[in-house]
Amino acid sequence: MSLRTTLRRSLIALLATSALAATGAMAQATPVPHHPRVNEVNKRVDTQQQRIDKGVANGTITGKQAARDEKHDANIAQRASADEARHNGHLTKKETRRLNRSENRNSRHIRKQRRH
């Protein structure tokens, strides 16, 4: 067997092992589906995105404003994911309140933008 063949087989074995390890890690980190507080936060983020899209479509929100709002929503979603990861797919009441407060702030900003 040549050195090239040996290296190729080793690389394939390493990739296969890595893929299996990653799959196992992902299975452990999978959040519990349909947790009420997680669903609440995710639904609000989706609703905000729909409002932003609607505002851009009808011209009441500029692209720059939409980018800012989407950035804030992405930040909220990222914080929610990090909180879920810390608590095995759940959100505590305190975390939910904090995320909702951020969503309320962003919602008010979208509403003010659409008036002007």
Tab-separated table of N, CA, C and O in Angstrom:
chain	number	residue	atom	x	y	z
A	1	MET	N	0.848	-1.167	0.000
A	1	MET	CA	0.000	0.000	0.000
A	1	MET	C	0.900	1.238	0.000
A	1	MET	O	1.859	1.315	0.740
A	2	SER	N	0.549	2.213	-0.816
A	2	SER	CA	1.371	3.415	-0.917
A	2	SER	C	1.026	4.386	0.213
A	2	SER	O	-0.015	4.281	0.865
A	3	LEU	N	1.916	5.339	0.398
A	3	LEU	CA	1.703	6.357	1.429
A	3	LEU	C	0.453	7.184	1.121
A	3	LEU	O	-0.319	7.520	2.018
A	4	ARG	N	0.246	7.458	-0.138
A	4	ARG	CA	-0.912	8.239	-0.559
A	4	ARG	C	-2.227	7.526	-0.224
A	4	ARG	O	-3.178	8.142	0.278
A	5	THR	N	-2.298	6.254	-0.479
A	5	THR	CA	-3.497	5.463	-0.166
A	5	THR	C	-3.728	5.420	1.337
A	5	THR	O	-4.862	5.552	1.807
A	6	THR	N	-2.667	5.257	2.090
A	6	THR	CA	-2.777	5.207	3.548
A	6	THR	C	-3.287	6.543	4.092
A	6	THR	O	-4.173	6.571	4.957
A	7	LEU	N	-2.753	7.630	3.575
A	7	LEU	CA	-3.207	8.955	4.017
A	7	LEU	C	-4.669	9.184	3.656
A	7	LEU	O	-5.442	9.738	4.449
A	8	ARG	N	-5.056	8.772	2.473
A	8	ARG	CA	-6.440	8.938	2.034
A	8	ARG	C	-7.387	8.163	2.940
A	8	ARG	O	-8.420	8.681	3.370
A	9	ARG	N	-7.035	6.924	3.243
A	9	ARG	CA	-7.896	6.105	4.115
A	9	ARG	C	-7.962	6.688	5.526
A	9	ARG	O	-9.013	6.688	6.166
A	10	SER	N	-6.844	7.188	6.013
A	10	SER	CA	-6.819	7.798	7.346
A	10	SER	C	-7.702	9.044	7.389
A	10	SER	O	-8.432	9.269	8.352
A	11	LEU	N	-7.626	9.836	6.319
A	11	LEU	CA	-8.445	11.042	6.253
A	11	LEU	C	-9.928	10.689	6.211
A	11	LEU	O	-10.742	11.304	6.905
A	12	ILE	N	-10.287	9.693	5.446
A	12	ILE	CA	-11.694	9.265	5.364
A	12	ILE	C	-12.170	8.753	6.714
A	12	ILE	O	-13.270	9.073	7.164
A	13	ALA	N	-11.330	7.975	7.388
A	13	ALA	CA	-11.699	7.456	8.709
A	13	ALA	C	-11.866	8.606	9.709
A	13	ALA	O	-12.805	8.612	10.513
A	14	LEU	N	-10.972	9.592	9.645
A	14	LEU	CA	-11.058	10.744	10.533
A	14	LEU	C	-12.337	11.538	10.289
A	14	LEU	O	-13.037	11.937	11.226
A	15	LEU	N	-12.678	11.765	9.032
A	15	LEU	CA	-13.902	12.490	8.696
A	15	LEU	C	-15.143	11.733	9.152
A	15	LEU	O	-16.091	12.330	9.664
A	16	ALA	N	-15.147	10.421	8.961
A	16	ALA	CA	-16.297	9.616	9.387
A	16	ALA	C	-16.461	9.668	10.902
A	16	ALA	O	-17.570	9.812	11.425
A	17	THR	N	-15.343	9.571	11.616
A	17	THR	CA	-15.394	9.637	13.077
A	17	THR	C	-15.883	11.011	13.543
A	17	THR	O	-16.701	11.108	14.459
A	18	SER	N	-15.393	12.060	12.893
A	18	SER	CA	-15.824	13.414	13.246
A	18	SER	C	-17.314	13.602	13.004
A	18	SER	O	-18.012	14.219	13.799
A	19	ALA	N	-17.807	13.076	11.891
A	19	ALA	CA	-19.229	13.202	11.579
A	19	ALA	C	-20.079	12.482	12.623
A	19	ALA	O	-21.113	12.995	13.056
A	20	LEU	N	-19.659	11.300	13.029
A	20	LEU	CA	-20.411	10.569	14.049
A	20	LEU	C	-20.378	11.294	15.392
A	20	LEU	O	-21.383	11.354	16.088
A	21	ALA	N	-19.230	11.841	15.744
A	21	ALA	CA	-19.118	12.573	17.007
A	21	ALA	C	-19.993	13.822	16.981
A	21	ALA	O	-20.651	14.149	17.965
A	22	ALA	N	-20.011	14.519	15.849
A	22	ALA	CA	-20.835	15.719	15.727
A	22	ALA	C	-22.311	15.371	15.818
A	22	ALA	O	-23.098	16.092	16.435
A	23	THR	N	-22.701	14.271	15.225
A	23	THR	CA	-24.095	13.834	15.279
A	23	THR	C	-24.499	13.526	16.717
A	23	THR	O	-25.583	13.906	17.155
A	24	GLY	N	-23.630	12.883	17.460
A	24	GLY	CA	-23.914	12.583	18.861
A	24	GLY	C	-24.033	13.842	19.694
A	24	GLY	O	-24.904	13.960	20.548
A	25	ALA	N	-23.167	14.813	19.439
A	25	ALA	CA	-23.228	16.072	20.177
A	25	ALA	C	-24.497	16.839	19.850
A	25	ALA	O	-25.109	17.456	20.717
A	26	MET	N	-24.907	16.807	18.591
A	26	MET	CA	-26.129	17.501	18.199
A	26	MET	C	-27.350	16.844	18.815
A	26	MET	O	-28.295	17.520	19.192
A	27	ALA	N	-27.341	15.547	18.944
A	27	ALA	CA	-28.484	14.847	19.525
A	27	ALA	C	-28.670	15.245	20.986
A	27	ALA	O	-29.790	15.346	21.463
A	28	GLN	N	-27.582	15.495	21.691
A	28	GLN	CA	-27.675	15.887	23.085
A	28	GLN	C	-28.144	17.325	23.241
A	28	GLN	O	-28.804	17.662	24.204
A	29	ALA	N	-27.807	18.180	22.291
A	29	ALA	CA	-28.134	19.596	22.403
A	29	ALA	C	-29.486	19.944	21.797
A	29	ALA	O	-29.875	21.093	21.780
A	30	THR	N	-30.221	18.970	21.294
A	30	THR	CA	-31.506	19.231	20.675
A	30	THR	C	-32.497	19.717	21.729
A	30	THR	O	-32.690	19.060	22.753
A	31	PRO	N	-33.110	20.876	21.515
A	31	PRO	CA	-34.042	21.400	22.509
A	31	PRO	C	-35.334	20.591	22.559
A	31	PRO	O	-35.685	19.904	21.603
A	32	VAL	N	-35.999	20.700	23.674
A	32	VAL	CA	-37.280	20.035	23.855
A	32	VAL	C	-38.307	20.754	22.984
A	32	VAL	O	-38.474	21.967	23.083
A	33	PRO	N	-38.983	20.032	22.076
A	33	PRO	CA	-39.932	20.708	21.193
A	33	PRO	C	-41.168	21.180	21.952
A	33	PRO	O	-41.565	20.576	22.944
A	34	HIS	N	-41.712	22.272	21.483
A	34	HIS	CA	-42.983	22.787	21.973
A	34	HIS	C	-42.948	23.268	23.420
A	34	HIS	O	-43.937	23.178	24.128
A	35	HIS	N	-41.798	23.746	23.865
A	35	HIS	CA	-41.770	24.338	25.196
A	35	HIS	C	-42.440	25.708	25.098
A	35	HIS	O	-42.096	26.519	24.246
A	36	PRO	N	-43.415	26.004	25.949
A	36	PRO	CA	-44.224	27.214	25.791
A	36	PRO	C	-43.439	28.526	25.768
A	36	PRO	O	-43.697	29.378	24.931
A	37	ARG	N	-42.474	28.690	26.665
A	37	ARG	CA	-41.738	29.959	26.687
A	37	ARG	C	-40.825	30.106	25.478
A	37	ARG	O	-40.662	31.209	24.949
A	38	VAL	N	-40.256	29.006	25.019
A	38	VAL	CA	-39.420	29.045	23.817
A	38	VAL	C	-40.285	29.393	22.607
A	38	VAL	O	-39.917	30.237	21.785
A	39	ASN	N	-41.438	28.756	22.513
A	39	ASN	CA	-42.353	29.031	21.401
A	39	ASN	C	-42.812	30.480	21.401
A	39	ASN	O	-42.941	31.099	20.350
A	40	GLU	N	-43.054	31.022	22.594
A	40	GLU	CA	-43.502	32.421	22.708
A	40	GLU	C	-42.458	33.368	22.131
A	40	GLU	O	-42.771	34.237	21.315
A	41	VAL	N	-41.220	33.192	22.529
A	41	VAL	CA	-40.145	34.069	22.054
A	41	VAL	C	-39.937	33.882	20.556
A	41	VAL	O	-39.835	34.867	19.808
A	42	ASN	N	-39.904	32.643	20.089
A	42	ASN	CA	-39.705	32.388	18.662
A	42	ASN	C	-40.832	32.971	17.820
A	42	ASN	O	-40.601	33.524	16.741
A	43	LYS	N	-42.061	32.871	18.310
A	43	LYS	CA	-43.207	33.415	17.574
A	43	LYS	C	-43.103	34.934	17.478
A	43	LYS	O	-43.390	35.518	16.435
A	44	ARG	N	-42.675	35.570	18.567
A	44	ARG	CA	-42.536	37.030	18.537
A	44	ARG	C	-41.469	37.461	17.552
A	44	ARG	O	-41.639	38.441	16.827
A	45	VAL	N	-40.351	36.747	17.496
A	45	VAL	CA	-39.292	37.077	16.546
A	45	VAL	C	-39.822	36.931	15.118
A	45	VAL	O	-39.584	37.796	14.261
A	46	ASP	N	-40.566	35.857	14.853
A	46	ASP	CA	-41.149	35.653	13.518
A	46	ASP	C	-42.142	36.761	13.163
A	46	ASP	O	-42.156	37.262	12.039
A	47	THR	N	-42.968	37.143	14.125
A	47	THR	CA	-43.950	38.201	13.888
A	47	THR	C	-43.263	39.524	13.584
A	47	THR	O	-43.677	40.259	12.679
A	48	GLN	N	-42.201	39.820	14.336
A	48	GLN	CA	-41.456	41.053	14.075
A	48	GLN	C	-40.895	41.042	12.655
A	48	GLN	O	-40.939	42.048	11.957
A	49	GLN	N	-40.361	39.900	12.234
A	49	GLN	CA	-39.795	39.803	10.892
A	49	GLN	C	-40.873	40.046	9.834
A	49	GLN	O	-40.640	40.737	8.846
A	50	GLN	N	-42.063	39.523	10.055
A	50	GLN	CA	-43.167	39.746	9.109
A	50	GLN	C	-43.541	41.226	9.059
A	50	GLN	O	-43.807	41.763	7.985
A	51	ARG	N	-43.552	41.893	10.201
A	51	ARG	CA	-43.865	43.332	10.235
A	51	ARG	C	-42.815	44.141	9.494
A	51	ARG	O	-43.133	45.089	8.769
A	52	ILE	N	-41.557	43.769	9.669
A	52	ILE	CA	-40.473	44.460	8.976
A	52	ILE	C	-40.619	44.271	7.469
A	52	ILE	O	-40.530	45.231	6.695
A	53	ASP	N	-40.851	43.024	7.054
A	53	ASP	CA	-41.014	42.734	5.627
A	53	ASP	C	-42.185	43.513	5.031
A	53	ASP	O	-42.093	44.058	3.930
A	54	LYS	N	-43.281	43.576	5.779
A	54	LYS	CA	-44.459	44.301	5.307
A	54	LYS	C	-44.157	45.801	5.184
A	54	LYS	O	-44.561	46.444	4.215
A	55	GLY	N	-43.432	46.351	6.149
A	55	GLY	CA	-43.061	47.766	6.107
A	55	GLY	C	-42.154	48.096	4.935
A	55	GLY	O	-42.306	49.128	4.287
A	56	VAL	N	-41.226	47.204	4.632
A	56	VAL	CA	-40.344	47.413	3.483
A	56	VAL	C	-41.152	47.311	2.193
A	56	VAL	O	-40.975	48.117	1.276
A	57	ALA	N	-42.055	46.342	2.131
A	57	ALA	CA	-42.853	46.130	0.922
A	57	ALA	C	-43.741	47.334	0.604
A	57	ALA	O	-43.887	47.717	-0.564
A	58	ASN	N	-44.331	47.945	1.629
A	58	ASN	CA	-45.222	49.077	1.347
A	58	ASN	C	-44.506	50.427	1.434
A	58	ASN	O	-45.126	51.472	1.304
A	59	GLY	N	-43.195	50.400	1.703
A	59	GLY	CA	-42.403	51.621	1.652
A	59	GLY	C	-42.379	52.458	2.917
A	59	GLY	O	-41.842	53.559	2.913
A	60	THR	N	-42.949	51.970	4.009
A	60	THR	CA	-42.941	52.760	5.241
A	60	THR	C	-41.653	52.568	6.040
A	60	THR	O	-41.384	53.344	6.948
A	61	ILE	N	-40.878	51.555	5.718
A	61	ILE	CA	-39.597	51.302	6.375
A	61	ILE	C	-38.536	51.204	5.279
A	61	ILE	O	-38.715	50.490	4.297
A	62	THR	N	-37.438	51.923	5.477
A	62	THR	CA	-36.354	51.872	4.495
A	62	THR	C	-35.517	50.608	4.706
A	62	THR	O	-35.623	49.943	5.749
A	63	GLY	N	-34.689	50.317	3.752
A	63	GLY	CA	-33.805	49.161	3.857
A	63	GLY	C	-32.847	49.276	5.031
A	63	GLY	O	-32.553	48.291	5.718
A	64	LYS	N	-32.366	50.489	5.279
A	64	LYS	CA	-31.450	50.723	6.395
A	64	LYS	C	-32.145	50.466	7.737
A	64	LYS	O	-31.586	49.843	8.637
A	65	GLN	N	-33.377	50.950	7.852
A	65	GLN	CA	-34.139	50.723	9.087
A	65	GLN	C	-34.438	49.230	9.261
A	65	GLN	O	-34.355	48.701	10.369
A	66	ALA	N	-34.785	48.572	8.160
A	66	ALA	CA	-35.079	47.139	8.227
A	66	ALA	C	-33.845	46.355	8.662
A	66	ALA	O	-33.940	45.428	9.477
A	67	ALA	N	-32.679	46.723	8.139
A	67	ALA	CA	-31.439	46.040	8.516
A	67	ALA	C	-31.170	46.191	10.013
A	67	ALA	O	-30.769	45.231	10.687
A	68	ARG	N	-31.427	47.384	10.539
A	68	ARG	CA	-31.227	47.622	11.965
A	68	ARG	C	-32.169	46.763	12.803
A	68	ARG	O	-31.762	46.106	13.760
A	69	ASP	N	-33.445	46.734	12.399
A	69	ASP	CA	-34.433	45.952	13.140
A	69	ASP	C	-34.135	44.456	13.056
A	69	ASP	O	-34.286	43.724	14.039
A	70	GLU	N	-33.719	44.002	11.893
A	70	GLU	CA	-33.386	42.587	11.728
A	70	GLU	C	-32.159	42.224	12.554
A	70	GLU	O	-32.081	41.125	13.106
A	71	LYS	N	-31.222	43.150	12.656
A	71	LYS	CA	-30.036	42.920	13.477
A	71	LYS	C	-30.442	42.757	14.935
A	71	LYS	O	-29.953	41.872	15.635
A	72	HIS	N	-31.353	43.600	15.412
A	72	HIS	CA	-31.827	43.483	16.798
A	72	HIS	C	-32.581	42.169	17.008
A	72	HIS	O	-32.403	41.520	18.043
A	73	ASP	N	-33.418	41.783	16.043
A	73	ASP	CA	-34.135	40.512	16.171
A	73	ASP	C	-33.169	39.328	16.156
A	73	ASP	O	-33.360	38.355	16.895
A	74	ALA	N	-32.139	39.410	15.330
A	74	ALA	CA	-31.147	38.329	15.290
A	74	ALA	C	-30.419	38.230	16.620
A	74	ALA	O	-30.148	37.123	17.115
A	75	ASN	N	-30.142	39.375	17.232
A	75	ASN	CA	-29.493	39.388	18.536
A	75	ASN	C	-30.392	38.745	19.590
A	75	ASN	O	-29.934	37.959	20.420
A	76	ILE	N	-31.668	39.062	19.544
A	76	ILE	CA	-32.622	38.485	20.498
A	76	ILE	C	-32.708	36.973	20.300
A	76	ILE	O	-32.687	36.207	21.265
A	77	ALA	N	-32.792	36.537	19.050
A	77	ALA	CA	-32.862	35.103	18.761
A	77	ALA	C	-31.594	34.387	19.223
A	77	ALA	O	-31.657	33.273	19.762
A	78	GLN	N	-30.451	35.023	19.038
A	78	GLN	CA	-29.189	34.432	19.471
A	78	GLN	C	-29.143	34.313	20.995
A	78	GLN	O	-28.716	33.290	21.531
A	79	ARG	N	-29.590	35.363	21.693
A	79	ARG	CA	-29.628	35.296	23.155
A	79	ARG	C	-30.577	34.207	23.631
A	79	ARG	O	-30.287	33.493	24.604
A	80	ALA	N	-31.710	34.063	22.949
A	80	ALA	CA	-32.665	33.014	23.314
A	80	ALA	C	-32.041	31.631	23.122
A	80	ALA	O	-32.185	30.756	23.983
A	81	SER	N	-31.340	31.438	22.023
A	81	SER	CA	-30.694	30.150	21.771
A	81	SER	C	-29.641	29.841	22.836
A	81	SER	O	-29.538	28.702	23.297
A	82	ALA	N	-28.874	30.854	23.207
A	82	ALA	CA	-27.853	30.649	24.239
A	82	ALA	C	-28.507	30.298	25.576
A	82	ALA	O	-28.029	29.408	26.294
A	83	ASP	N	-29.595	30.982	25.900
A	83	ASP	CA	-30.310	30.687	27.148
A	83	ASP	C	-30.890	29.273	27.120
A	83	ASP	O	-30.843	28.556	28.112
A	84	GLU	N	-31.437	28.876	25.981
A	84	GLU	CA	-31.982	27.523	25.846
A	84	GLU	C	-30.890	26.483	26.030
A	84	GLU	O	-31.105	25.456	26.681
A	85	ALA	N	-29.737	26.734	25.452
A	85	ALA	CA	-28.638	25.775	25.548
A	85	ALA	C	-28.197	25.591	27.000
A	85	ALA	O	-27.816	24.490	27.404
A	86	ARG	N	-28.253	26.670	27.774
A	86	ARG	CA	-27.861	26.573	29.184
A	86	ARG	C	-28.855	25.772	30.011
A	86	ARG	O	-28.504	25.235	31.059
A	87	HIS	N	-30.110	25.705	29.563
A	87	HIS	CA	-31.152	25.063	30.367
A	87	HIS	C	-31.826	23.907	29.643
A	87	HIS	O	-33.030	23.683	29.802
A	88	ASN	N	-31.067	23.193	28.822
A	88	ASN	CA	-31.556	21.974	28.173
A	88	ASN	C	-32.819	22.218	27.352
A	88	ASN	O	-33.793	21.474	27.428
A	89	GLY	N	-32.827	23.301	26.583
A	89	GLY	CA	-33.947	23.560	25.685
A	89	GLY	C	-35.090	24.343	26.292
A	89	GLY	O	-36.123	24.512	25.663
A	90	HIS	N	-34.920	24.825	27.496
A	90	HIS	CA	-35.969	25.596	28.165
A	90	HIS	C	-35.501	27.023	28.399
A	90	HIS	O	-34.319	27.313	28.338
A	91	LEU	N	-36.434	27.894	28.675
A	91	LEU	CA	-36.135	29.259	29.099
A	91	LEU	C	-36.735	29.467	30.475
A	91	LEU	O	-37.854	29.028	30.737
A	92	THR	N	-35.991	30.140	31.334
A	92	THR	CA	-36.548	30.460	32.644
A	92	THR	C	-37.502	31.640	32.490
A	92	THR	O	-37.495	32.341	31.480
A	93	LYS	N	-38.314	31.868	33.494
A	93	LYS	CA	-39.242	32.997	33.450
A	93	LYS	C	-38.484	34.317	33.369
A	93	LYS	O	-38.887	35.233	32.648
A	94	LYS	N	-37.382	34.409	34.077
A	94	LYS	CA	-36.575	35.633	34.059
A	94	LYS	C	-36.011	35.890	32.653
A	94	LYS	O	-36.039	37.022	32.158
A	95	GLU	N	-35.515	34.857	32.019
A	95	GLU	CA	-34.975	35.002	30.663
A	95	GLU	C	-36.076	35.393	29.682
A	95	GLU	O	-35.873	36.243	28.814
A	96	THR	N	-37.240	34.786	29.836
A	96	THR	CA	-38.362	35.108	28.959
A	96	THR	C	-38.770	36.568	29.120
A	96	THR	O	-39.012	37.263	28.133
A	97	ARG	N	-38.827	37.046	30.373
A	97	ARG	CA	-39.158	38.454	30.614
A	97	ARG	C	-38.141	39.378	29.959
A	97	ARG	O	-38.502	40.368	29.322
A	98	ARG	N	-36.869	39.045	30.093
A	98	ARG	CA	-35.803	39.874	29.525
A	98	ARG	C	-35.902	39.896	27.995
A	98	ARG	O	-35.812	40.953	27.370
A	99	LEU	N	-36.130	38.742	27.386
A	99	LEU	CA	-36.252	38.675	25.929
A	99	LEU	C	-37.510	39.406	25.445
A	99	LEU	O	-37.481	40.100	24.430
A	100	ASN	N	-38.608	39.254	26.175
A	100	ASN	CA	-39.842	39.955	25.801
A	100	ASN	C	-39.677	41.466	25.924
A	100	ASN	O	-40.208	42.216	25.102
A	101	ARG	N	-38.953	41.903	26.931
A	101	ARG	CA	-38.697	43.337	27.087
A	101	ARG	C	-37.920	43.870	25.880
A	101	ARG	O	-38.225	44.935	25.348
A	102	SER	N	-36.951	43.096	25.410
A	102	SER	CA	-36.193	43.492	24.219
A	102	SER	C	-37.089	43.513	22.989
A	102	SER	O	-37.000	44.423	22.152
A	103	GLU	N	-37.963	42.519	22.868
A	103	GLU	CA	-38.899	42.482	21.741
A	103	GLU	C	-39.867	43.651	21.803
A	103	GLU	O	-40.202	44.236	20.775
A	104	ASN	N	-40.332	44.007	22.997
A	104	ASN	CA	-41.234	45.158	23.141
A	104	ASN	C	-40.555	46.438	22.681
A	104	ASN	O	-41.158	47.258	21.979
A	105	ARG	N	-39.296	46.605	23.069
A	105	ARG	CA	-38.534	47.786	22.665
A	105	ARG	C	-38.405	47.843	21.141
A	105	ARG	O	-38.617	48.887	20.519
A	106	ASN	N	-38.079	46.719	20.534
A	106	ASN	CA	-37.937	46.671	19.081
A	106	ASN	C	-39.287	46.884	18.396
A	106	ASN	O	-39.372	47.554	17.366
A	107	SER	N	-40.346	46.349	18.971
A	107	SER	CA	-41.682	46.518	18.401
A	107	SER	C	-42.090	47.987	18.393
A	107	SER	O	-42.629	48.492	17.402
A	108	ARG	N	-41.823	48.684	19.500
A	108	ARG	CA	-42.134	50.116	19.562
A	108	ARG	C	-41.351	50.893	18.517
A	108	ARG	O	-41.877	51.805	17.876
A	109	HIS	N	-40.102	50.516	18.321
A	109	HIS	CA	-39.272	51.202	17.335
A	109	HIS	C	-39.823	50.986	15.924
A	109	HIS	O	-39.886	51.924	15.124
A	110	ILE	N	-40.248	49.783	15.615
A	110	ILE	CA	-40.839	49.501	14.298
A	110	ILE	C	-42.108	50.321	14.113
A	110	ILE	O	-42.336	50.919	13.059
A	111	ARG	N	-42.945	50.370	15.145
A	111	ARG	CA	-44.200	51.119	15.059
A	111	ARG	C	-43.936	52.608	14.813
A	111	ARG	O	-44.576	53.232	13.980
A	112	LYS	N	-42.949	53.169	15.520
A	112	LYS	CA	-42.614	54.588	15.340
A	112	LYS	C	-42.089	54.853	13.931
A	112	LYS	O	-42.401	55.881	13.333
A	113	GLN	N	-41.304	53.945	13.399
A	113	GLN	CA	-40.761	54.099	12.053
A	113	GLN	C	-41.869	54.127	11.008
A	113	GLN	O	-41.807	54.880	10.039
A	114	ARG	N	-42.862	53.294	11.205
A	114	ARG	CA	-43.922	53.162	10.212
A	114	ARG	C	-44.837	54.373	10.204
A	114	ARG	O	-45.544	54.618	9.242
A	115	ARG	N	-44.870	55.161	11.265
A	115	ARG	CA	-45.720	56.355	11.318
A	115	ARG	C	-45.118	57.486	10.500
A	115	ARG	O	-45.828	58.314	9.990
A	116	HIS	N	-43.822	57.557	10.442
A	116	HIS	CA	-43.157	58.695	9.792
A	116	HIS	C	-42.943	58.477	8.338
A	116	HIS	O	-42.909	57.588	7.722
